Coordinates of C-alpha atoms and ligand atoms in Angstrom, one line a residue:
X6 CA 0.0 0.0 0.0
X7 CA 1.4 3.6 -0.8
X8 CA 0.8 5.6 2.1
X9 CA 0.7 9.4 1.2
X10 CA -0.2 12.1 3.5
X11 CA 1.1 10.6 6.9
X12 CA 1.0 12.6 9.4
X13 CA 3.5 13.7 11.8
X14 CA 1.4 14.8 14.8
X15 CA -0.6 12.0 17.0
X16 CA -2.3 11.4 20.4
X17 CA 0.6 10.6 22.6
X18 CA -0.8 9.0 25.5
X19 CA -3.1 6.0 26.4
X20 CA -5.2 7.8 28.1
X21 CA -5.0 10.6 25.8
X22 CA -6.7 8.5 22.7
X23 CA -9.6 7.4 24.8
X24 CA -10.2 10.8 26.4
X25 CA -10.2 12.7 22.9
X26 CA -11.9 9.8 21.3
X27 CA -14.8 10.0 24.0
X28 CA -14.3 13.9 23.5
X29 CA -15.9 13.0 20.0
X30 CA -19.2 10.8 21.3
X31 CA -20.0 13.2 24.5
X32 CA -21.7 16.5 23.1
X33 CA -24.9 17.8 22.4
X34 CA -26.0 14.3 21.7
X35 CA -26.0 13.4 25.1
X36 CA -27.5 16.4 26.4
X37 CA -29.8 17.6 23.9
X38 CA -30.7 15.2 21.5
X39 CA -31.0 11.5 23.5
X40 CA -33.3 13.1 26.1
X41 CA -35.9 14.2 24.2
X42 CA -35.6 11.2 21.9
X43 CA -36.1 9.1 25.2
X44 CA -38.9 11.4 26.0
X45 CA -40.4 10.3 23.1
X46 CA -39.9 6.8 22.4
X47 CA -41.1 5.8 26.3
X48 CA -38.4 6.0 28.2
X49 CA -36.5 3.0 29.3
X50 CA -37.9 1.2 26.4
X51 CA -35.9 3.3 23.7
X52 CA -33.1 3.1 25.8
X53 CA -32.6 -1.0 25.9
X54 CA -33.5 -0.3 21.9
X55 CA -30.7 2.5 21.6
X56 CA -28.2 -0.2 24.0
X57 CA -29.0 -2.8 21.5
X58 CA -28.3 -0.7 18.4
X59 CA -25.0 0.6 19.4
X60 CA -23.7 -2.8 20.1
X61 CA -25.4 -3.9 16.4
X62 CA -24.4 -0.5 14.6
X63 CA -22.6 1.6 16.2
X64 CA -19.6 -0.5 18.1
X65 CA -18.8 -2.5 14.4
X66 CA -18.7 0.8 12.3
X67 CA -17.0 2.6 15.0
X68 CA -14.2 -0.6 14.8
X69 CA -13.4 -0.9 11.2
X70 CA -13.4 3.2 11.0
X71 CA -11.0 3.5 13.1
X72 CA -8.8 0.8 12.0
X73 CA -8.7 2.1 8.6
X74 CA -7.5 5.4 9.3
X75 CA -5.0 3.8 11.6
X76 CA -3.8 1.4 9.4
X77 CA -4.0 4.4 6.6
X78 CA -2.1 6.9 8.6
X79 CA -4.2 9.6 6.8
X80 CA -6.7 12.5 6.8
X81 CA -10.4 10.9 5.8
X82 CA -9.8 11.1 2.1
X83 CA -6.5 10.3 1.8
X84 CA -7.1 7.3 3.9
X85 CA -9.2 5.8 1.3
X86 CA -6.3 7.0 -1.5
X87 CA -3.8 4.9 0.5
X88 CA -5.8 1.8 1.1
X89 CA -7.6 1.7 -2.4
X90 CA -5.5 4.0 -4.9
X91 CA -7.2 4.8 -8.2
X92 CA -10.6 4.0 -7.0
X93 CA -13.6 5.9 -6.4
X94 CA -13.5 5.2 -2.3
X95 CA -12.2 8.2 -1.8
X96 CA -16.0 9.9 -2.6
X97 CA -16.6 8.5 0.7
X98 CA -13.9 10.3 2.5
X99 CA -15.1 13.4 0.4
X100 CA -18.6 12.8 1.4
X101 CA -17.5 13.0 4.9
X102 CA -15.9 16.6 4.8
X103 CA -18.9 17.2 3.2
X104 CA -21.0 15.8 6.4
X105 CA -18.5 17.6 8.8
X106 CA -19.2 21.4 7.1
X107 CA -23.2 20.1 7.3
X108 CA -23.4 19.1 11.1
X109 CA -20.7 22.6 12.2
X110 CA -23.3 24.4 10.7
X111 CA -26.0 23.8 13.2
X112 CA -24.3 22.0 15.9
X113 CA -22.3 25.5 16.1
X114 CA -25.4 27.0 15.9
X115 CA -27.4 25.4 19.1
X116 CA -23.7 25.2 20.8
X117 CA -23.8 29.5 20.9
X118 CA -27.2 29.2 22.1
X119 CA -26.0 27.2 25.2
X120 CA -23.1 29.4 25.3
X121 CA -25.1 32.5 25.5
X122 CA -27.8 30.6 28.1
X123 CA -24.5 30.4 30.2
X124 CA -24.3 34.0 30.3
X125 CA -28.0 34.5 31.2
X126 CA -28.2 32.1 33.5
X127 CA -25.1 33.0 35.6
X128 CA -26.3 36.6 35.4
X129 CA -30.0 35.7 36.9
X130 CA -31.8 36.4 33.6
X131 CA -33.5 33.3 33.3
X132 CA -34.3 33.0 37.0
X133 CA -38.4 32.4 37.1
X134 CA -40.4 29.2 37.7
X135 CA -42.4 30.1 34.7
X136 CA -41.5 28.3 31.2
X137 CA -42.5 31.1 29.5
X138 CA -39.3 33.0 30.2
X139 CA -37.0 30.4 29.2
X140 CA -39.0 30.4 25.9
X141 CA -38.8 34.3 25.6
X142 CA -35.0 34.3 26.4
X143 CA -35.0 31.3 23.8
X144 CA -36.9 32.8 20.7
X145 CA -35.7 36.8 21.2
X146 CA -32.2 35.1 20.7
X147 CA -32.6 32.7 17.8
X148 CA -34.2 35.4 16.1
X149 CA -31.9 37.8 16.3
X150 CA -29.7 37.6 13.2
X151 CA -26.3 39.2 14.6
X152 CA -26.9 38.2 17.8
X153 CA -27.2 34.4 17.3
X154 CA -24.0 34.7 14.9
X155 CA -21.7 36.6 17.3
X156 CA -21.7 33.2 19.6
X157 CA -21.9 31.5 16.5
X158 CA -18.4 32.8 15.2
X159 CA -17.2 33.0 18.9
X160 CA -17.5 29.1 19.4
X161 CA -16.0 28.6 15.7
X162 CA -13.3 31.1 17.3
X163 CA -12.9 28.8 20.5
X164 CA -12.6 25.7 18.9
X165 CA -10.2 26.9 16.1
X166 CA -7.7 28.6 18.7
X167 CA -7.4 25.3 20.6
X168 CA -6.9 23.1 17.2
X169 CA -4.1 25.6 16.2
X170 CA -2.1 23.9 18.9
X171 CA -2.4 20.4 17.1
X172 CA -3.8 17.3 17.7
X173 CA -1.5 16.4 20.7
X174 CA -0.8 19.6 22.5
X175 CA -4.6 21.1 21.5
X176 CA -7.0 18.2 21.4
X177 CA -5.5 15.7 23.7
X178 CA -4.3 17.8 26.1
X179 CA -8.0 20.1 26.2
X180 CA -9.9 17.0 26.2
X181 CA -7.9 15.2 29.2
X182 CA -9.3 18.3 31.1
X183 CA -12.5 18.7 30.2
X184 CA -13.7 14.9 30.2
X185 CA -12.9 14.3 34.3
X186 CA -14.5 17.8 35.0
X187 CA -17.6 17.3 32.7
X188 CA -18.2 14.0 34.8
X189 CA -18.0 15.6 38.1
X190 CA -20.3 19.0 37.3
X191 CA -22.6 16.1 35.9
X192 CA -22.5 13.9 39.1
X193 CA -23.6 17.4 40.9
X194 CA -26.4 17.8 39.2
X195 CA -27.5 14.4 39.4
X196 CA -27.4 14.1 43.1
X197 CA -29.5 17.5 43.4
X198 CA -32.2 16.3 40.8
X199 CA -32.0 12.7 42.8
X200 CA -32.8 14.7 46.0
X201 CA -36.1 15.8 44.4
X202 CA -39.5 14.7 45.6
X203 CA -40.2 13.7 42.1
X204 CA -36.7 12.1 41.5
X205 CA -38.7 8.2 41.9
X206 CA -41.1 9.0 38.9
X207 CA -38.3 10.7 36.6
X208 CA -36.3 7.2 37.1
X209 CA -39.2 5.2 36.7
X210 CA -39.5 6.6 33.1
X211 CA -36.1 6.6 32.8
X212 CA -35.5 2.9 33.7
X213 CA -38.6 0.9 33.5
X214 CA -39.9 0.0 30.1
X215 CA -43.1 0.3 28.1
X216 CA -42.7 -1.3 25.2
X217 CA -46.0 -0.3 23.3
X218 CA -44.3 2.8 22.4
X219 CA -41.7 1.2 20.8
X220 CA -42.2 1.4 16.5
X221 CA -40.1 0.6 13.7
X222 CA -39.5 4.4 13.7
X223 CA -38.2 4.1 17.3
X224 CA -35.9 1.7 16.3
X225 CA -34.5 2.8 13.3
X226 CA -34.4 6.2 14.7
X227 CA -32.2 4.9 17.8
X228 CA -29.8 3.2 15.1
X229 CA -29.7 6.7 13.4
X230 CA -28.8 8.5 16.7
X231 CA -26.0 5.5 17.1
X232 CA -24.1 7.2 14.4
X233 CA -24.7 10.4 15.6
X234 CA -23.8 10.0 19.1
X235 CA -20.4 7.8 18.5
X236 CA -19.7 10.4 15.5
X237 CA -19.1 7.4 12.6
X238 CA -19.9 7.1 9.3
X239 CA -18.5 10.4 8.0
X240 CA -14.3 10.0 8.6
X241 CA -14.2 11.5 11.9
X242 CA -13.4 8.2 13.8
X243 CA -11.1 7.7 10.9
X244 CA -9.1 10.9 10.9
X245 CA -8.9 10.4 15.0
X246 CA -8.1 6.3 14.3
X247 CA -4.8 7.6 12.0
X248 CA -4.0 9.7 15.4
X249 CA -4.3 6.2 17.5
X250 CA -0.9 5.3 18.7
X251 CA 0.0 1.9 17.5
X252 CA -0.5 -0.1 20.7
X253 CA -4.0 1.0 21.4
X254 CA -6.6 -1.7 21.9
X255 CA -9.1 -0.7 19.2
X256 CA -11.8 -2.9 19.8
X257 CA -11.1 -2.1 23.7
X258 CA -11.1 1.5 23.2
X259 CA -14.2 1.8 21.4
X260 CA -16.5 -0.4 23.6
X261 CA -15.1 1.8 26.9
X262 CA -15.6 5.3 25.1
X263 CA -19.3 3.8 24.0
X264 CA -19.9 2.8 27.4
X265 CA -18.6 5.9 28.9
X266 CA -20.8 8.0 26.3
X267 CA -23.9 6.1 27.0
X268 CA -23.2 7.0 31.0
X269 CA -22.7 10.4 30.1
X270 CA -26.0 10.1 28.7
X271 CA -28.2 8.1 31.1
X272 CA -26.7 10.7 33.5
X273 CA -28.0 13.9 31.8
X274 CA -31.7 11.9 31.5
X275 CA -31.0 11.3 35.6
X276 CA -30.3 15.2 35.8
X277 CA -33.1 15.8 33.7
X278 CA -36.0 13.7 33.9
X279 CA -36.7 13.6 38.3
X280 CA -36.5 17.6 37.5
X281 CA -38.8 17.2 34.9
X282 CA -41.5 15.4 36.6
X283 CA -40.9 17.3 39.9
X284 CA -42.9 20.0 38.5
X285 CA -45.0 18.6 36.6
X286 CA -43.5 19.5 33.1
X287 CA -44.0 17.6 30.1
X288 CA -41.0 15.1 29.3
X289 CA -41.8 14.9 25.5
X290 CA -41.0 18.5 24.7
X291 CA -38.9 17.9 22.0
X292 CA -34.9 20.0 21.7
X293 CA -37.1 22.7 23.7
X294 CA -36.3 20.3 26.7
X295 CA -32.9 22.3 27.7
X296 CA -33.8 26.0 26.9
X297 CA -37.1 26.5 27.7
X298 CA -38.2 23.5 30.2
X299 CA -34.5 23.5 32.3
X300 CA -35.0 27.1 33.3
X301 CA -37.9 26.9 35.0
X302 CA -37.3 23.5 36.8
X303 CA -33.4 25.4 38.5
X304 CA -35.3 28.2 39.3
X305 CA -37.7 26.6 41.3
X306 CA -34.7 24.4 43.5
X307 CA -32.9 26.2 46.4
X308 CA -29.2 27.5 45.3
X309 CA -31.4 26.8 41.5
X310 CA -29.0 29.3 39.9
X311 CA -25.7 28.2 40.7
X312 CA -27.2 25.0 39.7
X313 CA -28.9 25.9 36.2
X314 CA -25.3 27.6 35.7
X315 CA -23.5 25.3 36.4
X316 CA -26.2 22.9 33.5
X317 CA -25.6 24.6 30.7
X318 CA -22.0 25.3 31.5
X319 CA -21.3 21.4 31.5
X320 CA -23.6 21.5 28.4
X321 CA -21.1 24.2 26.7
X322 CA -17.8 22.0 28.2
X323 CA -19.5 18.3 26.9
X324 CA -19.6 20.0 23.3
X325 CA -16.3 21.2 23.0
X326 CA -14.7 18.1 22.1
X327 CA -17.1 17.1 19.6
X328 CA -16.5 20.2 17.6
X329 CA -12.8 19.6 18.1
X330 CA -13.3 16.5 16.3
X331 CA -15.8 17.6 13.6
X332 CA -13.4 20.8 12.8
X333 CA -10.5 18.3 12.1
X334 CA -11.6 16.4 9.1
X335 CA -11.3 19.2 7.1
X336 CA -8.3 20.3 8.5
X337 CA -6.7 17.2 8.5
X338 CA -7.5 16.9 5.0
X339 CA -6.1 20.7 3.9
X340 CA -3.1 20.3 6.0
X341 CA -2.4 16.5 4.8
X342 CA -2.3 17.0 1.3
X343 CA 0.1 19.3 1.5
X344 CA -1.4 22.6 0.2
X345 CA -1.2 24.7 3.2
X346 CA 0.3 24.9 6.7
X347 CA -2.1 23.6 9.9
X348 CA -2.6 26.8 10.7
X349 CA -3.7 28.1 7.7
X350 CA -5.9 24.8 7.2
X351 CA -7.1 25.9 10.5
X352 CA -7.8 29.5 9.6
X353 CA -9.5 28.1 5.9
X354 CA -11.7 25.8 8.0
X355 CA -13.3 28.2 10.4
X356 CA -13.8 30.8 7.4
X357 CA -15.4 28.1 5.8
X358 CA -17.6 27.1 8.7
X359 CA -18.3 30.3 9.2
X360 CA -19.8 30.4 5.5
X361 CA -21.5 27.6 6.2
X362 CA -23.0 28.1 9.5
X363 CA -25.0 31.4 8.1
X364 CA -28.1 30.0 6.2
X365 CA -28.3 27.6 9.4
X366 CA -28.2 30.1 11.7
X367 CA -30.3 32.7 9.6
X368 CA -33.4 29.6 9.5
X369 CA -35.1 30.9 12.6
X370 CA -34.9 34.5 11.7
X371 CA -34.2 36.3 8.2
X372 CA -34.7 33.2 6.2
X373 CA -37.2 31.8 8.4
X374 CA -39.7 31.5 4.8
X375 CA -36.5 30.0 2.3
X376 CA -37.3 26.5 2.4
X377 CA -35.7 23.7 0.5
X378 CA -37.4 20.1 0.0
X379 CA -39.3 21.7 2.4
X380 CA -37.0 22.2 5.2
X381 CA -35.1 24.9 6.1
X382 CA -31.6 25.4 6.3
X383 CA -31.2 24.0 9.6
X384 CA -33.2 20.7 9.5
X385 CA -31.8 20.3 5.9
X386 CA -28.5 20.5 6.8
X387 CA -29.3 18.2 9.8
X388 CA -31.7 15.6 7.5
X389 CA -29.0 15.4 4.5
X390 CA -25.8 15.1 7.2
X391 CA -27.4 12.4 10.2
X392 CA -30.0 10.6 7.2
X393 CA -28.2 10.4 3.9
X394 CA -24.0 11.0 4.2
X395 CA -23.5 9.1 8.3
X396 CA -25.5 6.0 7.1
X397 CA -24.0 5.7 3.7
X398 CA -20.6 6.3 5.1
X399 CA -21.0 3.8 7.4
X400 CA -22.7 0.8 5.1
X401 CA -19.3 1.7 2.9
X402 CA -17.2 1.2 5.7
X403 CA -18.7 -2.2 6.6
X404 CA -18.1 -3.1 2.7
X405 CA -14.8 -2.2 2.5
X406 CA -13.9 -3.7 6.0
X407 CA -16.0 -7.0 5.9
X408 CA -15.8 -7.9 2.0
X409 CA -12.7 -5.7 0.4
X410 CA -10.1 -5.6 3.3
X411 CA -11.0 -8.8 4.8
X412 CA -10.2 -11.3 7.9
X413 CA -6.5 -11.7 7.8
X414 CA -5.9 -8.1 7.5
X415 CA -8.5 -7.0 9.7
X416 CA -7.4 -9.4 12.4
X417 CA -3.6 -8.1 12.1
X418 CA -5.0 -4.6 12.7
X419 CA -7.2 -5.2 15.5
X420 CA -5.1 -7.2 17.1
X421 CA -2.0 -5.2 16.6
X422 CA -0.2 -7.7 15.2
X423 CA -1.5 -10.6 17.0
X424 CA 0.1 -8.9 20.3
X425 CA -3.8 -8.8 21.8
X426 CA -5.7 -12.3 23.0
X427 CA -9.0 -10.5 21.2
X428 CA -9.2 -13.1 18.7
X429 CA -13.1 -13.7 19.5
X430 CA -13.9 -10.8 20.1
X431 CA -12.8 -10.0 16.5
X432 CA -14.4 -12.4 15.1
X433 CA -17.9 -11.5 16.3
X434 CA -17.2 -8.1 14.6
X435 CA -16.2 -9.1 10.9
X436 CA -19.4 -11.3 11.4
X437 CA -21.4 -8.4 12.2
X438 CA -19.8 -6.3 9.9
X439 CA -19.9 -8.5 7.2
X440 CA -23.6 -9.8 7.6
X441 CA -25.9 -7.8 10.3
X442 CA -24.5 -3.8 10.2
X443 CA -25.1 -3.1 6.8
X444 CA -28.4 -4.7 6.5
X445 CA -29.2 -2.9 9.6
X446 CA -27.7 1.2 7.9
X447 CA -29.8 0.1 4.9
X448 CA -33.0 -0.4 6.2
X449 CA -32.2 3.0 8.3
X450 CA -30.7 5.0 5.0
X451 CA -34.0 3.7 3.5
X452 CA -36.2 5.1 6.3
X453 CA -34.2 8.3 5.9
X454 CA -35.0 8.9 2.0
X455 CA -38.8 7.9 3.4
X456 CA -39.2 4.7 0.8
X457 CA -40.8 3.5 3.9
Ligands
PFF22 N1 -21.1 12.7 18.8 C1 -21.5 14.1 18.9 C2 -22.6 14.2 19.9 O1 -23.2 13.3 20.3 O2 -22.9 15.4 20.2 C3 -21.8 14.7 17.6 C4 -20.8 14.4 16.4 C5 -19.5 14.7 16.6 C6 -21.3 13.8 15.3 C7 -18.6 14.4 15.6 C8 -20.4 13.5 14.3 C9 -19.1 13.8 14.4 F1 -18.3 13.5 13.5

């Protein structure tokens, strides 16, 4: 194989490429999506669903992604170019970048409005029992063009400052930080929802099932938010996999960082939920859920604004390493072929993003009418990324893993050499990624173009 594009720059430490790696999974998916997904697909019910989709889905993809790029030493397209020169694979890898300007856009978008909720919270702006005023605070900000793209290009700012330190001394060094202290302002919260009066019925939804809610749309919407939450399918896990040091377990990694991310989120639905039902709110309000329905429940605990600071401050943290890994494809990619300096592929990429972000951000206010295929640019940019380019990437990834790359290679990757005793464990993933995973990211591709 002629490897082109290697990079110099890697994650250093052990610990380093499971805490950048779990940087990637933890984010807004956690926090903001999977609750109100639970919230609507009954609770505990959607959550076995969502437990038995990652280990079908999510855990197979996430494998073979990573150990292409590692095995490619490359950026997401020139991954492909090295593994399968002169072929059209690299579209994938292209599609990816693609994926990663597409999410940016309005995960930047919701990340400035926790980043300005921050601000209002810690300054006693959102303090009343009354949803109403989360709501206000909500819509006068999202319809305010310059206002919601000031945080907009601040967090682009953020994020592109701490990547021009590189992958080692900017992403693995940030993310060793801000993983242990997400966990702990996370645990706080949880043990001052637990202390609630309504804390027993928020866990009861949280962890006993009703399975009549459960519809094929439930579960091919939790295999959707698989590839979301663990951030496959688009050449993210395989730009961070060419950053794995050589001796990382990759099948061991990925299963702790998906086990870690799911804890992550079945503590933010135990921070959330006991709140919820506390005061009687409704638990199926949809991504209103942490601006307008969080407000009210802080405000009406003792100490609630320390507390409801504190919320949307993890929120803002938990996001941060996410964007750090959705802002590298493309840099890797500038930077790796050679046309321009990291820095400058840093600077590109935020411009870029920037660019981008604008028709998403401008959806709720001055181009709240412009829709296409009847979304805006927001939920367009969110439907083409999460339905169409994720699950396509990933049935490619199973293809090329399971039918082009094959066993003997595969096993020598994944068990570095034959230096790891995992030799079961890999063969119940080149079964699954052979056989079950793709099957499974057709039928939810499918469900995503609506043929069903
Ligand atoms: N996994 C992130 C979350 O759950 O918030 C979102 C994400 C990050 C998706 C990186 C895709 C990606 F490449």
């Amino acid at each position: 194989m002629a490897l082109t594009n290697r990079h110099t720059d890697g994650f250093a430490t052990r610990l380093g490429v499971l805490t950048a790696t779990l940087g990637s999974a933890v984010g807004l998916g956690n926090i903001w999506k999977f609750p109100y997904m639970t919230g609507d697909g009954g609770g505990a019910a959607f959550l076995i669903i969502y437990l038995l989709a990652t280990l079908a889905v999510g855990l197979p993809v996430m494998i073979g992604e990573i150990m292409l790029g590692r095995e490619a030493r490359a950026n997401a397209v020139g991954t492909w170019k090295n593994l399968a020169p002169g072929t059209p694979w690299f579209l994938v890898g292209a599609a990816g970048v693609l994926a990663a300007f597409l999410i940016m856009a309005f995960y930047t978008d919701v990340v400035g409005w926790v980043f300005s909720f921050i601000v209002r919270a810690a300054t006693g702006q959102l303090n009343s029992t009354d949803p109403k005023v989360g709501e206000a605070a909500f819509s006068a900000m999202v319809s305010h063009p310059w206002h919601a793209l000031f945080w907009q290009w601040g967090v682009l700012a953020l994020v592109g400052g701490i990547l021009l330190g590189g992958v080692s001394k900017g992403i693995e060094k940030t993310t060793k930080v801000l993983m242990p202290l997400l966990f702990l302002m996370l645990l706080a919260v949880c043990v001052r929802s637990l202390m609630l009066p309504g804390a027993a019925q928020g866990l009861a939804f949280l962890f006993a099932p009703d399975f009549s809610k459960v519809t094929v749309d439930v579960v091919l919407n939790a295999m959707g938010l698989a590839f979301f939450k663990l951030s496959i399918g688009m050449g993210t896990m395989m730009t961070y996999g060419s950053y794995f040091r050589s001796d990382a377990d990759i099948p061991l990694t990925t299963a702790r960082v998906m086990l870690a991310d799911l804890v992550v989120s079945l503590l933010a639905g135990i921070a959330i939920f006991p709140a919820v039902f506390n005061y009687g709110l409704e638990p199926t309000a949809g991504p209103g859920l942490l601006f307008m329905t969080m407000p009210a429940v802080f405000s009406s605990l003792p100490l609630g604004q320390v507390f409801m600071t504190v919320f949307f401050l993890l929120t803002g943290i938990a996001t941060i390493g996410a964007m750090l890994s959705l802002f590298e494809v493309p840099v890797a990619l500038f930077a790796g072929s050679g046309m321009m300096s990291r820095k400058a592929a840093v600077i590109a990429t935020a411009l870029g993003l920037a660019a981008f972000g604008v028709p998403a951000t401008l959806s709720f206010s001055t181009l709240a009418d412009v829709s296409v295929f009847g979304k805006n640019f927001f939920d367009l940019y969110d439907f083409l990324s999460s339905n169409i380019i994720l699950p396509l990437g990933g049935i490619c990834i199973c293809l090329y893993a399971g039918w082009v790359w094959g066993g003997a290679r595969s096993h020598a990757a994944l068990s570095n050499g034959g230096t790891l005793a995992n030799a079961a464990v890999i063969r119940v993933w080149y079964a699954l990624v052979r056989y079950v995973t793709p099957l499974l990211v057709v039928l939810v591709l499918l469900k995503g173009l609506k043929v069903f």
